Tab-separated table of C-alpha atoms in Angstrom:
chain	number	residue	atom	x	y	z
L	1	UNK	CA	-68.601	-36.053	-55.817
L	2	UNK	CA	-67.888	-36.992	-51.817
L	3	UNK	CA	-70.682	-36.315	-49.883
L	4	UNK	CA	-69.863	-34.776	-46.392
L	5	UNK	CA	-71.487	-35.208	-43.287
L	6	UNK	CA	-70.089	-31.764	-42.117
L	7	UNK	CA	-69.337	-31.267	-38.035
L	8	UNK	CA	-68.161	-27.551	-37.622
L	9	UNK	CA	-67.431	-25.827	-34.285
L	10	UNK	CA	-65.415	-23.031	-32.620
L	11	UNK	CA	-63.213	-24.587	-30.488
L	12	UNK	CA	-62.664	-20.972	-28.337
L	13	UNK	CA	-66.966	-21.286	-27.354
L	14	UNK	CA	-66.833	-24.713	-26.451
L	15	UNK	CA	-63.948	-25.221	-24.107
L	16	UNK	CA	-61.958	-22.625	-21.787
L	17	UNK	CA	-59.061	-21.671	-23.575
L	18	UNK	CA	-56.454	-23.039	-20.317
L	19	UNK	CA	-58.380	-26.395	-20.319
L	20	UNK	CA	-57.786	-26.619	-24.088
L	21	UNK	CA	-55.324	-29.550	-24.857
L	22	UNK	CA	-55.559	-33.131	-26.898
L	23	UNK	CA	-57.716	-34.962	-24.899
L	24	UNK	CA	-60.607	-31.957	-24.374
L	25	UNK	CA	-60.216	-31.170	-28.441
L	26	UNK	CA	-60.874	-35.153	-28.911
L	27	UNK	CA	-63.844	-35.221	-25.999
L	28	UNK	CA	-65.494	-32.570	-27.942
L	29	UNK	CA	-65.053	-34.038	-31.836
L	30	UNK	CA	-66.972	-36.915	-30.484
L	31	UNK	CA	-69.907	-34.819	-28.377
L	32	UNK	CA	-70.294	-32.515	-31.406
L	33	UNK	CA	-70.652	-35.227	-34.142
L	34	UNK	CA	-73.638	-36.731	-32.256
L	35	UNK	CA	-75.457	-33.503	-31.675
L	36	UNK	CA	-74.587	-33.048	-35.374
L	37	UNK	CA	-76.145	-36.068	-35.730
L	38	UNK	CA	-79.202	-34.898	-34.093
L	39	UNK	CA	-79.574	-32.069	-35.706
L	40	UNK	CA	-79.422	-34.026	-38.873
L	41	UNK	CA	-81.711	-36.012	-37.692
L	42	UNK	CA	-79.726	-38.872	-38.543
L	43	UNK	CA	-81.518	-42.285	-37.965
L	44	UNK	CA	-79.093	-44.210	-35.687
L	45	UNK	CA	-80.371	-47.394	-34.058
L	46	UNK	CA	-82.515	-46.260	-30.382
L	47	UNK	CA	-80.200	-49.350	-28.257
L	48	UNK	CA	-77.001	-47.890	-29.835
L	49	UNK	CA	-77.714	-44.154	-29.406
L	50	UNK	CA	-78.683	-44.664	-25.819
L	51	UNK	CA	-75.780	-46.563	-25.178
L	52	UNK	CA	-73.393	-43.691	-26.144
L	53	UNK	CA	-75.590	-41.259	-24.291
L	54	UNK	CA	-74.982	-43.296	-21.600
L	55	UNK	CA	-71.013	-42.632	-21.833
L	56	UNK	CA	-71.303	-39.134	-22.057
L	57	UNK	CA	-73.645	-38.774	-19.505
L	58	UNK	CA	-71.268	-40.971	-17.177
L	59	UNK	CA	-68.408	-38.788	-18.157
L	60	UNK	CA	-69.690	-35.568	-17.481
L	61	UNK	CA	-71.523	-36.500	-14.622
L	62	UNK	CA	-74.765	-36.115	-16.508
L	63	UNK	CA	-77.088	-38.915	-15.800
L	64	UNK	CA	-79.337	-36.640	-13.729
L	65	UNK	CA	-81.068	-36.254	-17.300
L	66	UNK	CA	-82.650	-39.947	-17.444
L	67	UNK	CA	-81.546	-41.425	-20.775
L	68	UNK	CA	-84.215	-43.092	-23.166
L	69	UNK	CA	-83.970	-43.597	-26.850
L	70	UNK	CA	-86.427	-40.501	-27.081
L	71	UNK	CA	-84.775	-37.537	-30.023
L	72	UNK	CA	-85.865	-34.996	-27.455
L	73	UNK	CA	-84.046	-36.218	-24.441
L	74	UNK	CA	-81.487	-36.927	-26.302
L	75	UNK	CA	-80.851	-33.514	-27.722
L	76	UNK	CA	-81.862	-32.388	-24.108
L	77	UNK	CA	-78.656	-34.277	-22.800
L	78	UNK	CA	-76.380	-33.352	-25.063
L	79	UNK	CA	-77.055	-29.756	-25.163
L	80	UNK	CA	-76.693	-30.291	-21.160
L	81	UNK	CA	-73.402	-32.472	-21.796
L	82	UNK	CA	-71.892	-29.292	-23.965
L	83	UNK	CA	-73.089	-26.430	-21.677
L	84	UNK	CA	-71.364	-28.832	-18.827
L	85	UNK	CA	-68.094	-28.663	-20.768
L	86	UNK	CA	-68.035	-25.312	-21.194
L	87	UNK	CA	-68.639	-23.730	-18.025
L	88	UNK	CA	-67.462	-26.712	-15.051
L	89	UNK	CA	-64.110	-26.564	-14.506
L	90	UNK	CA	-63.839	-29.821	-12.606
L	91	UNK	CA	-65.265	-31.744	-15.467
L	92	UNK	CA	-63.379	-30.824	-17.634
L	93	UNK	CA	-60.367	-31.522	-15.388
L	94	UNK	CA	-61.584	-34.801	-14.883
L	95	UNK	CA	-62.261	-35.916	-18.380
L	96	UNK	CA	-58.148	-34.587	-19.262
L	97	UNK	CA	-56.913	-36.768	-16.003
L	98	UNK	CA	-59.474	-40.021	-17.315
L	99	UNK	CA	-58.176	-40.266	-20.537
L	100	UNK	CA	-54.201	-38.305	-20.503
L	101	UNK	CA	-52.367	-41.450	-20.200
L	102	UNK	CA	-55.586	-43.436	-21.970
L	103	UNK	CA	-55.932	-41.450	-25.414
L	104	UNK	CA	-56.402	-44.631	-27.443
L	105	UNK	CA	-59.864	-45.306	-25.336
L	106	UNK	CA	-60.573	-42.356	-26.268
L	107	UNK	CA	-60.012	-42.391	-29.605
L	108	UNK	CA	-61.851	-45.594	-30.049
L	109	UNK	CA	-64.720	-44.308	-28.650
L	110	UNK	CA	-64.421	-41.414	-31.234
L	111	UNK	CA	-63.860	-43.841	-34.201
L	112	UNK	CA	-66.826	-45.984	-33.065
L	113	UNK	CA	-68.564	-42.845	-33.127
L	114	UNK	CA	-67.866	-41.262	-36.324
L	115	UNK	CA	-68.345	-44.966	-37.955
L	116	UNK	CA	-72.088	-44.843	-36.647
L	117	UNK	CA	-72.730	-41.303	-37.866
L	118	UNK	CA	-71.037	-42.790	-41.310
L	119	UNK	CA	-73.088	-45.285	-41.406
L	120	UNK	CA	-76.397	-43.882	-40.474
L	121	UNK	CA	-75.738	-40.750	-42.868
L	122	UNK	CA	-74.142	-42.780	-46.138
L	123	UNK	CA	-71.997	-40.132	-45.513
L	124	UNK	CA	-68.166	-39.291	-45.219
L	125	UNK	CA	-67.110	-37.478	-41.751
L	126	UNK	CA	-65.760	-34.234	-42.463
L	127	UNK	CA	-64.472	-31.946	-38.937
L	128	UNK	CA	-63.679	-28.197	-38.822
L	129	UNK	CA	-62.392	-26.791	-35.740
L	130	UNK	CA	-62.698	-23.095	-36.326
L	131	UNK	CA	-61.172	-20.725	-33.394
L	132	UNK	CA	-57.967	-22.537	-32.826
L	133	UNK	CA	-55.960	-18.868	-33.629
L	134	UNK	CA	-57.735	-17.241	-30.905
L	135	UNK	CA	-55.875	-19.757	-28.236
L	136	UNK	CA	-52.722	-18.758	-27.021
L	137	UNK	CA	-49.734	-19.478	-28.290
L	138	UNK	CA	-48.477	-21.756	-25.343
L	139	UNK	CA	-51.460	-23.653	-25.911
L	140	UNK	CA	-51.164	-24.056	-29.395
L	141	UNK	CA	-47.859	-25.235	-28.997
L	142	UNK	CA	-48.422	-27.528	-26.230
L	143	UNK	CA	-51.554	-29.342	-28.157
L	144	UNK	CA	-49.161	-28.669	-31.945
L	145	UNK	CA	-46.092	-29.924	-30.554
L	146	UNK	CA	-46.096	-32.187	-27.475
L	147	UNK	CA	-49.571	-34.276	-28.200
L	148	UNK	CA	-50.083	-33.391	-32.029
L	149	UNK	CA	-50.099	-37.461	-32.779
L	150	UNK	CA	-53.077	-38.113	-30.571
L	151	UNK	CA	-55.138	-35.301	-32.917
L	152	UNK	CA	-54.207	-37.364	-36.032
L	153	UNK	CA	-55.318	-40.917	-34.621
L	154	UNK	CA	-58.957	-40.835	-35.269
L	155	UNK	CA	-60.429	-42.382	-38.556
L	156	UNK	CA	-61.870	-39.427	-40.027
L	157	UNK	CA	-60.913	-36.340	-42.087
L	158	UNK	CA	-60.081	-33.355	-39.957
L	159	UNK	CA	-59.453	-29.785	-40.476
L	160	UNK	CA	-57.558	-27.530	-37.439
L	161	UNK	CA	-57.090	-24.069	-38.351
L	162	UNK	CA	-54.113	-22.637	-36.683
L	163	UNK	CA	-53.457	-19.094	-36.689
L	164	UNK	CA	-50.818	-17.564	-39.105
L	165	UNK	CA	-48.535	-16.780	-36.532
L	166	UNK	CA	-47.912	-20.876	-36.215
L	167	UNK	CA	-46.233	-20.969	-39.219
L	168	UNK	CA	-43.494	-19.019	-38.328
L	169	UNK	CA	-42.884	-20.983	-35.097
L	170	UNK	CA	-39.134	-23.344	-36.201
L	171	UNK	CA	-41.021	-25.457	-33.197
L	172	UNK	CA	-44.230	-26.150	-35.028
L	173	UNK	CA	-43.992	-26.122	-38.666
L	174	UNK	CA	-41.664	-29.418	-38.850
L	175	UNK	CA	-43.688	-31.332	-36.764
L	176	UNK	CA	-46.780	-30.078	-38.476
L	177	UNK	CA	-45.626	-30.961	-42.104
L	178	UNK	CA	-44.267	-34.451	-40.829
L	179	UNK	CA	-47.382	-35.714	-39.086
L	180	UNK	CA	-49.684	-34.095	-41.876
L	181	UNK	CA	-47.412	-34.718	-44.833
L	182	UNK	CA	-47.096	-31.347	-45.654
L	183	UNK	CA	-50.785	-30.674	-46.196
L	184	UNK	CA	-50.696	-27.460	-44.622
L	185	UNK	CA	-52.698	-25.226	-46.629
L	186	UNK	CA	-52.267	-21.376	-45.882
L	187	UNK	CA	-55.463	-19.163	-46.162
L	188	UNK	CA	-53.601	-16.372	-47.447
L	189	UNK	CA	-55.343	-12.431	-46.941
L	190	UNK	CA	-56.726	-11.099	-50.032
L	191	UNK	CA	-54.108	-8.740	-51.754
L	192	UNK	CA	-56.427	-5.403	-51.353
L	193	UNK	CA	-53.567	-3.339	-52.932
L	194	UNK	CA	-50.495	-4.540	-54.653
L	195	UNK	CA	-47.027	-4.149	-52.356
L	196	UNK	CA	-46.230	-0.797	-52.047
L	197	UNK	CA	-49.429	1.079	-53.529
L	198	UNK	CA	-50.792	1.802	-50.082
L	199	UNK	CA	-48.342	4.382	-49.346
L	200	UNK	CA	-49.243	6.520	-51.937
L	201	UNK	CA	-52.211	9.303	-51.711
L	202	UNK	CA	-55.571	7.383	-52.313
L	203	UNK	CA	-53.945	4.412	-53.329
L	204	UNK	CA	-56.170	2.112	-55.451
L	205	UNK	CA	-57.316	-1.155	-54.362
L	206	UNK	CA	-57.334	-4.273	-57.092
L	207	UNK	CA	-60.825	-3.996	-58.453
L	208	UNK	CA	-60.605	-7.998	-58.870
L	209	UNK	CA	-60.374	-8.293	-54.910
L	210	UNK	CA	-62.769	-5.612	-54.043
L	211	UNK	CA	-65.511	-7.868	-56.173
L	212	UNK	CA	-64.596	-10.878	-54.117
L	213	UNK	CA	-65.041	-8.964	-51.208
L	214	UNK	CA	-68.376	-7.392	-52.016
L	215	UNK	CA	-70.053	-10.775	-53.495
L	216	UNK	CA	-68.686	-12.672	-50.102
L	217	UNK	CA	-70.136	-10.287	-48.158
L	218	UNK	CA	-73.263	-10.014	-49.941
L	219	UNK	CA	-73.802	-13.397	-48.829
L	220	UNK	CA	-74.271	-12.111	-45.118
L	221	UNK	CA	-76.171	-8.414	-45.599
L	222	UNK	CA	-78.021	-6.945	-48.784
L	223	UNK	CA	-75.525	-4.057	-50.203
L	224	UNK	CA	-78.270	-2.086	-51.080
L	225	UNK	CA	-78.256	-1.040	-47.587
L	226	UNK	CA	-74.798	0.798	-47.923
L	227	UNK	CA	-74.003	3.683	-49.571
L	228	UNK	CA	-71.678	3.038	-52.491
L	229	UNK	CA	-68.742	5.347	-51.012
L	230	UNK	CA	-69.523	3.718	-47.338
L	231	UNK	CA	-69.129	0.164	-48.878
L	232	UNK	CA	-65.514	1.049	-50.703
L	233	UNK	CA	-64.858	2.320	-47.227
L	234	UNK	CA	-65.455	-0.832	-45.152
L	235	UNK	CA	-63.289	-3.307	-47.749
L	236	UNK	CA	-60.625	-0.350	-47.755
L	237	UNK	CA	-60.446	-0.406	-44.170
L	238	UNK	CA	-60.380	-4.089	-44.038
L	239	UNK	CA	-56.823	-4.483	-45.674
L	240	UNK	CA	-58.467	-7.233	-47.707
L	241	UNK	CA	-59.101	-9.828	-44.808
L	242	UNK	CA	-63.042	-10.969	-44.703
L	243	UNK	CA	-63.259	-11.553	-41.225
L	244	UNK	CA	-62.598	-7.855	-41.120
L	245	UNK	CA	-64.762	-7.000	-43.418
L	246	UNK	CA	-67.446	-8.267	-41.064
L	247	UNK	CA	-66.159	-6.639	-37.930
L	248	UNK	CA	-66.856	-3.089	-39.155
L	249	UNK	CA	-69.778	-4.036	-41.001
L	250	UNK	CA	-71.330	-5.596	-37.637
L	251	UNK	CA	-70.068	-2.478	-36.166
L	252	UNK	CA	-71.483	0.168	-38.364
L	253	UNK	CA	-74.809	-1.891	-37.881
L	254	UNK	CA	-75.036	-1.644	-34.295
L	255	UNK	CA	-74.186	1.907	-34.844
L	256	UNK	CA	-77.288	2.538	-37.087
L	257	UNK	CA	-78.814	0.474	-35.041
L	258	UNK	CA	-78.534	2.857	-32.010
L	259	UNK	CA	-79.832	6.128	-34.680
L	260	UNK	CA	-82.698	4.177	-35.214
L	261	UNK	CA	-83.553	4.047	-31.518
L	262	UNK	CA	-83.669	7.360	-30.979
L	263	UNK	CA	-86.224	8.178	-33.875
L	264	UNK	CA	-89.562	9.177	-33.480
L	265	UNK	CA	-91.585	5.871	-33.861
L	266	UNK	CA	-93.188	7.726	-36.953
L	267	UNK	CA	-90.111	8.356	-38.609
L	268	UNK	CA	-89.833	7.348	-42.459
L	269	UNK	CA	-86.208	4.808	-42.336
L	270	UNK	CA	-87.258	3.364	-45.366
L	271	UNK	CA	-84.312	5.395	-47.461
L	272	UNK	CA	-81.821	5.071	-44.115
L	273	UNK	CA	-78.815	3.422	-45.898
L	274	UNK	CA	-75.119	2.893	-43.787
L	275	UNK	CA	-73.214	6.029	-44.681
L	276	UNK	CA	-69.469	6.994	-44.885
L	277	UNK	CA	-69.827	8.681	-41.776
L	278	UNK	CA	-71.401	5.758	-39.772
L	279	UNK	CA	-68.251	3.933	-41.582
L	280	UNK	CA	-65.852	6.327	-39.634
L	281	UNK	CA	-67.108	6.175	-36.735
L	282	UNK	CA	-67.277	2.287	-36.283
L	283	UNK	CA	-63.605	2.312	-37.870
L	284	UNK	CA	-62.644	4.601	-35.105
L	285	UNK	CA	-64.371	2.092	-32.309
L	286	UNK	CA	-62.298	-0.843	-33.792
L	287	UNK	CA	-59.259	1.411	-33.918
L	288	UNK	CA	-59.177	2.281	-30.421
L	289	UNK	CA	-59.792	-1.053	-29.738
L	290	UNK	CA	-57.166	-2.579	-31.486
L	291	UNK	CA	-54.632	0.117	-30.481
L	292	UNK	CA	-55.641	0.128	-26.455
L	293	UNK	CA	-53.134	-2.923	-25.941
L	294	UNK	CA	-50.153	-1.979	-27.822
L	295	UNK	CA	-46.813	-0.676	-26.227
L	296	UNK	CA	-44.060	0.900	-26.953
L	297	UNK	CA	-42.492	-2.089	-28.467
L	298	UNK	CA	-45.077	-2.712	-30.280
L	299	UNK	CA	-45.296	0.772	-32.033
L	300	UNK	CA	-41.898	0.245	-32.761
L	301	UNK	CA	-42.172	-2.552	-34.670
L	302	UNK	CA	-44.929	-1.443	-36.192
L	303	UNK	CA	-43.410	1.248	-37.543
L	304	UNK	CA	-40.657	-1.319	-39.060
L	305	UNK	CA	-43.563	-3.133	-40.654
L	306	UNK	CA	-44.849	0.321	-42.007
L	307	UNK	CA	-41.567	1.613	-43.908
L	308	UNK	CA	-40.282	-1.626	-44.746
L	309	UNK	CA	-43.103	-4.404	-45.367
L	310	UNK	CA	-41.120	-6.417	-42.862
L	311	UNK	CA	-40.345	-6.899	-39.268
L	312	UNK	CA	-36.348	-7.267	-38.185
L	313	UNK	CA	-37.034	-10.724	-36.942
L	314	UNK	CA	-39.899	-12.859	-38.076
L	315	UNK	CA	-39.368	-15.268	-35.135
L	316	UNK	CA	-39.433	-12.271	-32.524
L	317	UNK	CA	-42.635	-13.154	-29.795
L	318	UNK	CA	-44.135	-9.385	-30.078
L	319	UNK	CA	-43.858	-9.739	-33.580
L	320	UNK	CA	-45.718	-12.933	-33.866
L	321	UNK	CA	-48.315	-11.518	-31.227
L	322	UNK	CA	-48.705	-8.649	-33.425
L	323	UNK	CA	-49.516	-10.683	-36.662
L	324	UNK	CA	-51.828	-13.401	-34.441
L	325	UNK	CA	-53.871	-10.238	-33.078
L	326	UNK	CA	-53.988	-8.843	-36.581
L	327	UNK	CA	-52.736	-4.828	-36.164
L	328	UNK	CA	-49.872	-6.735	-38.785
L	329	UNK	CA	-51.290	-8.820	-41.790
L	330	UNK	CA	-49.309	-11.084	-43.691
L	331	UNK	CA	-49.284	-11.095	-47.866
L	332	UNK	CA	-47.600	-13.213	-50.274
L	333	UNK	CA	-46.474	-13.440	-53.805
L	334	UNK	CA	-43.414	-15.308	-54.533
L	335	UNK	CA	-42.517	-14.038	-51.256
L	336	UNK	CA	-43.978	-13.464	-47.920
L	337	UNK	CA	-44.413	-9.644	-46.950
L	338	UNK	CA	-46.498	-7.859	-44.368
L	339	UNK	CA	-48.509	-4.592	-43.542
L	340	UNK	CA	-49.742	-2.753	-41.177
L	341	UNK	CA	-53.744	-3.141	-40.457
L	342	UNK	CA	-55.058	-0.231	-42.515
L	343	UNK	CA	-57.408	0.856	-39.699
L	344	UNK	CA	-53.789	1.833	-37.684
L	345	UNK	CA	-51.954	3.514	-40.378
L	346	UNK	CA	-53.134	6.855	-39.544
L	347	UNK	CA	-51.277	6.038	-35.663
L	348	UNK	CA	-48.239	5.063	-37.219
L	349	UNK	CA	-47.989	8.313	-39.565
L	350	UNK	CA	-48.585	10.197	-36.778
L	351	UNK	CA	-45.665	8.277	-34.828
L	352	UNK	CA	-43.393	8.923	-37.934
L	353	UNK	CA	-44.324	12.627	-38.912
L	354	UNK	CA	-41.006	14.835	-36.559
């Protein structure tokens, strides 16, 4: 079996999403596999680490934090280096302008990088960049289409995870199977019910993808703390995608969390459990918010989505914006099909009822 040294970050909470392009996605591979390496605490030779410190610093305009081959100022810097990034503008403006026209420096400072961290580890580089779906779609295309060669030059493995939206772009999906020969692997939505079964009266989920659901999120909370008809609640609502699944979970908690507030300090909460009502109301919260930006077009094509498990026009922009911001999940079988998010289908039959 491979072992990994794994470097995973959200792309959306490291660099503004308008200063996101090739060269900033690049800058930050390379800042996040040394404090990856840090935290690690992988042993990398004191002259060598300060000599890349020294590179970042000079890049971000840094050096006010005096570089020494000490771990704790050099956690100290880079944690400075990637707040720096992340908030100043002009850095990051600076850093695109440097290297735009001088990617392969770039890259080779990357490489030398990762080959370091390979070699101080004994371990393979492995690179997730979570949050791509949450940049706009002119971005995306810009970084997916125009500059997508630079993001395959470095010598290590690298996962970008685009949102489902991309892969109805005619733009991006050629250019993304060419340059990754075709390894472009879909993370489909769990099929909560099969296609059509959520029209009828209390349709019934598939029992096999409720248990995934409940056993992933297990992993994050204990279940006892729900009440059983709470928990069927949350996965119903969820329309079988786990991010989801979370959302109204976190949501419900903050809700119990603001009942336990306002109870007596003496109170007995040891039997307090997440109810179906607490369920409702934090499904309502996410429903208005998910429902606040839509317009008339959108309703309309929702609607579409609703009767027919399809929108006219894949390719249409609302559509797309629709299925990136998730009020329309996509399913597949032998074929591709979509639904409305089940926390809006009470809106829609509203819309459709004369």
């Amino acid at each position: 079996m491979i072992a990994f040294f794994v470097v995973r970050f959200s792309i959306a909470n490291t660099i503004e999403n308008a200063d996101v392009n090739h060269v900033t996605i690049l800058f930050t591979i390379a800042l996040k596999i040394m404090q990856e390496a840090e935290i690690q605490n992988v042993k990398i030779l004191p002259k060598t680490k300060e000599v890349l410190l020294n590179w970042f610093a000079k890049k971000t305009k840094s050096e006010e934090v005096k570089v020494t081959g000490e771990a704790s100022i050099g956690a100290k810097l880079l944690e400075l280096i990637g707040l720096k990034l992340k908030v100043d503008a002009v850095i990051r403006q600076e850093i695109k302008q440097e290297f735009e026209r001088k990617v392969s420096e770039l890259v080779a400072k990357l490489n030398e990088i990762a080959a370091i961290a390979n070699g101080a580890s004994g371990k393979n580089i492995l690179v997730i960049i979570d949050d791509i779906d949450k940049l706009e779609i002119p971005v995306i295309r810009d970084v997916f289409i125009n500059n997508i060669k630079a993001l395959f030059l470095p010598n290590l493995q690298i996962i970008y995870t685009l949102p489902i939206s991309a892969l109805h772009d005619k733009d991006i999906v050629p250019i993304l199977e060419t340059e990754t020969s075709d390894r472009i692997v879909p993370m489909r939505v769990l099929k909560l019910y099969k296609k059509g079964e959520s029209r009828h009266p209390d349709p019934t989920p598939v029992a096999k993808v409720v248990a995934t659901l409940e056993k992933l999120l297990a992993k994050r909370i204990d279940l006892e703390l729900f009440e059983p008809d709470a928990l069927q609640k949350v996965i119903a609502y969820s329309g079988g995608v786990l991010r989801e699944v979370i959302r109204i979970v976190q949501q419900s908690c903050r809700i119990c969390l603001r009942q336990l507030r306002s109870l007596p300090e003496d109170a007995d909460v040891s039997n307090l459990k997440i109810s179906l009502t607490v369920v409702e109301e934090a499904a309502n919260n996410l429903r208005l918010q998910m429902s606040r930006p839509l317009g008339k077009v959108d309703y309309e094509i929702l609607k579409t989505v609703y009767q027919n498990y399809a929108p006219d026009d894949p390719r249409d922009s609302e559509f797309l914006g629709l299925l990136k911001g998730l009020p329309i999940l996509e399913y597949r079988n032998a074929r591709e099909w979509h639904d409305v998010h089940p926390l809006l289908w009470q809106l829609i039959q509203e819309r459709l009822t004369p």
